[in-house]
Coordinates of C-alpha atoms in Angstrom, one line a residue:
M14 CA -63.5 -132.7 -60.3
L15 CA -60.6 -135.0 -59.3
G16 CA -61.6 -137.9 -61.5
K17 CA -62.7 -135.4 -64.3
L18 CA -59.1 -133.9 -64.2
I19 CA -57.2 -137.4 -63.9
K20 CA -59.5 -138.6 -66.5
H21 CA -59.2 -135.7 -69.0
E22 CA -55.3 -136.3 -68.2
I23 CA -55.6 -140.0 -68.9
N24 CA -57.4 -139.2 -72.6
A25 CA -54.7 -136.6 -73.3
T26 CA -52.1 -138.8 -72.7
G27 CA -53.5 -141.8 -74.1
R28 CA -53.0 -140.9 -77.4
I29 CA -49.3 -140.8 -77.1
F30 CA -48.6 -143.8 -74.7
L31 CA -51.6 -146.7 -76.3
P32 CA -49.8 -146.3 -80.2
L33 CA -46.4 -146.9 -78.6
Y34 CA -47.3 -150.2 -76.2
L35 CA -49.1 -151.3 -79.4
I36 CA -45.7 -151.2 -81.6
I37 CA -43.5 -152.5 -78.5
I38 CA -46.0 -155.7 -77.8
L39 CA -46.2 -155.9 -81.9
L40 CA -42.5 -156.0 -82.2
S41 CA -42.0 -158.2 -79.8
L42 CA -44.2 -160.8 -81.3
V43 CA -42.5 -160.8 -84.8
N44 CA -39.3 -160.8 -82.9
R45 CA -40.7 -164.3 -80.8
V46 CA -41.5 -165.9 -84.0
L47 CA -38.1 -164.7 -85.6
T48 CA -36.2 -166.0 -82.9
N49 CA -37.7 -169.5 -82.9
V50 CA -37.4 -169.5 -86.8
D51 CA -34.3 -171.1 -88.2
I52 CA -34.2 -170.4 -92.2
F53 CA -33.0 -167.0 -91.3
N54 CA -29.1 -167.4 -92.4
G55 CA -26.9 -165.1 -94.3
P56 CA -28.5 -161.9 -95.6
L57 CA -32.3 -163.0 -94.6
N58 CA -30.3 -162.8 -91.2
T59 CA -30.5 -159.1 -91.7
I60 CA -33.8 -159.0 -91.2
R61 CA -34.1 -160.2 -87.7
V62 CA -31.0 -158.2 -86.3
F63 CA -33.0 -154.7 -87.7
M64 CA -36.2 -156.1 -85.8
I65 CA -34.3 -156.9 -82.6
A66 CA -32.6 -152.9 -83.0
A67 CA -36.1 -151.4 -83.3
Y68 CA -37.4 -153.3 -80.4
A69 CA -34.5 -151.9 -78.4
L70 CA -35.3 -149.0 -79.6
S71 CA -39.1 -148.8 -79.1
I72 CA -37.9 -149.8 -75.8
I73 CA -35.9 -146.8 -75.2
A74 CA -38.7 -144.8 -76.9
T75 CA -40.9 -145.8 -74.3
L76 CA -38.6 -145.4 -71.1
V77 CA -38.0 -141.7 -72.6
V78 CA -41.1 -140.6 -73.9
T79 CA -42.9 -141.6 -70.5
F80 CA -40.2 -139.0 -68.7
V81 CA -40.9 -136.5 -71.3
I82 CA -44.7 -136.5 -71.4
M83 CA -44.3 -136.3 -68.1
I84 CA -42.8 -132.9 -67.8
L85 CA -44.2 -131.3 -70.9
R86 CA -48.0 -131.9 -69.6
F87 CA -46.6 -130.7 -66.4
Y88 CA -45.1 -127.7 -68.1
K89 CA -47.3 -126.6 -70.8
N90 CA -50.9 -127.4 -69.2
L91 CA -49.8 -125.3 -66.1
M92 CA -46.9 -123.1 -66.4
S93 CA -47.2 -122.2 -70.1
D94 CA -50.3 -120.3 -72.1
E95 CA -52.4 -123.0 -71.0
G96 CA -52.0 -122.6 -67.5
Y97 CA -53.9 -119.5 -68.1
L98 CA -56.9 -121.3 -68.9
M99 CA -56.2 -124.6 -66.2
F100 CA -56.0 -122.2 -63.4
T101 CA -59.5 -120.3 -64.3
L102 CA -61.2 -123.7 -63.6
P103 CA -63.2 -124.1 -60.1
V104 CA -60.5 -126.5 -59.2
K105 CA -58.0 -126.5 -56.5
S106 CA -54.3 -126.2 -57.0
S107 CA -54.1 -129.1 -55.5
Q108 CA -55.8 -131.0 -57.6
L109 CA -54.1 -130.3 -60.5
I110 CA -51.1 -131.4 -59.1
N111 CA -52.8 -134.7 -57.8
A112 CA -54.2 -135.4 -61.8
K113 CA -50.5 -135.0 -63.3
L114 CA -49.1 -136.8 -60.8
V115 CA -51.7 -139.6 -60.1
V116 CA -51.6 -139.6 -64.3
S117 CA -47.6 -139.7 -64.1
T118 CA -47.1 -142.3 -62.0
L119 CA -49.8 -144.4 -63.3
W120 CA -47.9 -144.1 -67.0
N121 CA -44.6 -144.8 -65.3
I122 CA -45.7 -148.0 -63.8
I123 CA -47.6 -149.3 -66.6
S124 CA -44.8 -148.7 -69.2
I125 CA -42.6 -150.8 -67.0
I126 CA -45.1 -153.4 -67.1
I127 CA -45.5 -153.4 -70.3
V128 CA -41.5 -153.2 -71.2
G129 CA -41.1 -156.4 -68.8
A130 CA -44.3 -158.4 -70.4
S131 CA -42.5 -157.5 -73.8
L132 CA -39.4 -159.3 -72.7
L133 CA -41.1 -161.9 -71.2
M134 CA -43.0 -162.4 -74.4
I135 CA -39.7 -162.9 -76.3
F136 CA -37.4 -164.5 -73.7
G137 CA -40.0 -166.7 -71.8
T138 CA -39.6 -170.1 -73.5
S139 CA -39.8 -173.0 -71.4
N140 CA -36.7 -173.3 -70.3
N141 CA -35.8 -169.7 -69.4
L142 CA -39.4 -169.5 -67.4
Q143 CA -38.2 -172.6 -65.6
M144 CA -34.6 -170.6 -64.8
L145 CA -36.9 -167.5 -63.5
R146 CA -38.9 -169.4 -61.4
E147 CA -35.9 -171.0 -59.5
F148 CA -34.1 -167.8 -59.4
I149 CA -37.3 -166.2 -57.7
D150 CA -38.1 -169.4 -55.5
F151 CA -34.2 -169.4 -54.8
G152 CA -34.6 -165.9 -53.9
L153 CA -37.5 -166.0 -51.5
M154 CA -35.7 -169.3 -49.9
S155 CA -33.0 -166.7 -49.2
L156 CA -35.0 -164.1 -47.7
K157 CA -37.1 -166.6 -45.4
A158 CA -33.7 -168.2 -44.5
N159 CA -32.3 -164.9 -43.4
F160 CA -34.8 -163.0 -42.3
G161 CA -37.8 -165.5 -41.3
N162 CA -41.3 -164.6 -41.5
K163 CA -40.4 -161.2 -42.1
Y164 CA -39.7 -161.4 -45.3
V165 CA -43.1 -160.8 -46.8
L166 CA -43.4 -157.5 -44.8
L167 CA -39.5 -157.0 -46.8
I168 CA -41.0 -157.6 -50.4
V169 CA -44.2 -155.5 -49.7
E170 CA -41.7 -152.5 -48.3
F171 CA -39.2 -152.7 -51.3
I172 CA -42.6 -152.8 -53.3
F173 CA -43.9 -149.4 -51.6
M174 CA -40.3 -147.9 -51.5
M175 CA -40.0 -148.1 -55.0
L176 CA -43.9 -146.6 -55.5
V177 CA -42.7 -143.6 -53.1
S178 CA -39.2 -143.6 -54.9
L179 CA -41.1 -143.2 -58.1
I180 CA -43.4 -140.3 -56.9
Q181 CA -40.3 -138.5 -55.2
Q182 CA -38.7 -138.3 -58.6
I183 CA -42.1 -136.8 -60.4
M184 CA -42.1 -134.2 -57.4
L185 CA -38.4 -133.2 -57.9
I186 CA -39.3 -132.4 -61.4
Y187 CA -42.3 -130.5 -60.5
V188 CA -41.5 -128.6 -57.8
S189 CA -38.1 -127.6 -60.0
I190 CA -40.1 -126.7 -62.8
A191 CA -42.6 -124.0 -60.3
V192 CA -39.3 -122.8 -58.4
G193 CA -37.7 -122.2 -61.8
H194 CA -40.6 -120.4 -62.8
L195 CA -40.0 -117.6 -60.3
F196 CA -37.1 -116.5 -62.4
N197 CA -38.4 -114.0 -64.8
G198 CA -37.0 -114.2 -68.6
H199 CA -35.1 -117.0 -67.8
K200 CA -37.7 -120.2 -66.7
V201 CA -36.5 -122.8 -68.4
L202 CA -32.7 -122.4 -67.3
G203 CA -34.4 -121.3 -63.7
S204 CA -36.2 -125.0 -64.1
F205 CA -33.0 -126.6 -65.2
A206 CA -30.5 -124.5 -61.9
S207 CA -33.5 -126.0 -60.1
Y208 CA -33.0 -128.8 -60.6
I209 CA -29.7 -129.2 -59.7
G210 CA -29.9 -126.8 -56.5
I211 CA -32.8 -129.4 -55.2
S212 CA -31.2 -132.4 -56.2
T213 CA -27.6 -131.6 -54.5
I214 CA -29.5 -130.2 -51.2
M215 CA -31.8 -133.6 -51.2
Q216 CA -28.5 -135.4 -51.5
L217 CA -26.6 -133.6 -49.1
I218 CA -29.2 -134.0 -46.4
I219 CA -29.4 -138.0 -46.9
T220 CA -26.1 -138.2 -46.7
L221 CA -26.1 -136.1 -43.5
V222 CA -28.7 -138.4 -42.1
L223 CA -27.1 -141.3 -42.7
V224 CA -23.7 -140.3 -41.4
V225 CA -25.7 -139.3 -38.4
W226 CA -27.5 -142.5 -38.4
A227 CA -24.3 -144.7 -38.6
F228 CA -22.9 -142.8 -35.8
M229 CA -25.5 -143.6 -33.2
A230 CA -25.7 -146.8 -34.2
G231 CA -23.8 -149.7 -32.6
S232 CA -21.4 -152.3 -33.8
S233 CA -22.9 -154.9 -32.4
F234 CA -24.0 -158.1 -33.8
E235 CA -27.5 -157.7 -33.3
E236 CA -27.4 -154.2 -34.6
L237 CA -25.7 -154.9 -38.1
E238 CA -28.0 -158.0 -38.4
A239 CA -31.0 -155.6 -38.1
I240 CA -29.7 -152.6 -40.4
P241 CA -31.3 -154.7 -43.9
Q242 CA -34.6 -154.2 -42.0
L243 CA -34.1 -151.0 -41.2
V244 CA -33.1 -149.9 -45.1
F245 CA -36.2 -149.6 -46.6
P246 CA -38.2 -148.4 -43.9
F247 CA -35.9 -145.9 -44.0
S248 CA -35.9 -145.1 -47.7
I249 CA -39.8 -144.9 -47.3
I250 CA -39.7 -142.1 -44.4
I251 CA -37.0 -139.8 -46.5
A252 CA -38.6 -140.2 -49.5
S253 CA -42.2 -139.4 -48.4
V254 CA -40.7 -136.2 -46.0
F255 CA -39.5 -134.8 -49.2
N256 CA -42.4 -135.7 -51.4
V257 CA -44.8 -133.7 -48.7
L258 CA -41.9 -130.9 -48.6
F259 CA -42.0 -130.6 -53.1
Y260 CA -45.9 -131.3 -52.8
L261 CA -46.1 -128.2 -50.3
V262 CA -43.8 -126.0 -52.3
T263 CA -45.3 -126.5 -55.7
N264 CA -48.6 -126.2 -54.2
Y265 CA -47.7 -123.1 -52.2
I266 CA -45.8 -121.3 -55.4
F267 CA -49.1 -121.8 -57.7
K268 CA -51.7 -120.2 -55.2
R269 CA -49.3 -117.8 -53.9
K270 CA -46.3 -116.9 -56.1
L271 CA -47.9 -118.1 -60.2
N272 CA -46.6 -116.2 -62.6
L273 CA -47.3 -117.1 -66.3
E274 CA -46.0 -114.3 -68.1

């Protein structure tokens, strides 16, 4: 059933994202052509400026829409009148959360990839690509020089940390909306207040943990040298703990404290 929920969510949101991605790709191709054409001078240069501005706005729109759709789909589909229908389906509340989380994460990743690919389409000249390759090679050599064979593990940890952090931001929004709906008559305001409150508490906890960690850590050269290798695992663990906590709270509210009125 989870697969059907995910498929339904992808179909519902894809009608928004796919045209938006197509617009970005088309604008990227147009800007790539205009960048390589020298005849656009004087008044005709306005066309080039306009297309660049349109492309920049399309990138901003993609990132904003991805964020907004993530919120609206969760809010309208589960916490508004549509929620009555969704919670009558023969599925667990955890499956509803999982479907939203998987699809939101997927679209966020795709949006980032599309934006990155569009930038390569515009600026991916042979010289720029050569500079990019040299920059990547230099970065890899620096990592290998500083961390030896562990540099591959660091790259994997960094990618995983970014993924876990993305999920954390999504779950933070979900739990804030769920907690906000415990406030009768002020659900939207309660959701905003919950987001601010939970974010503040989360930052305080992270700061406290960092202070304790710094106090307990030694100051020898070997211990200081090991700090960069501990940052990614530490961040992954902290984000994972918050993810589990946010997930459990959201699921508990859906199962025990759901208020759609």
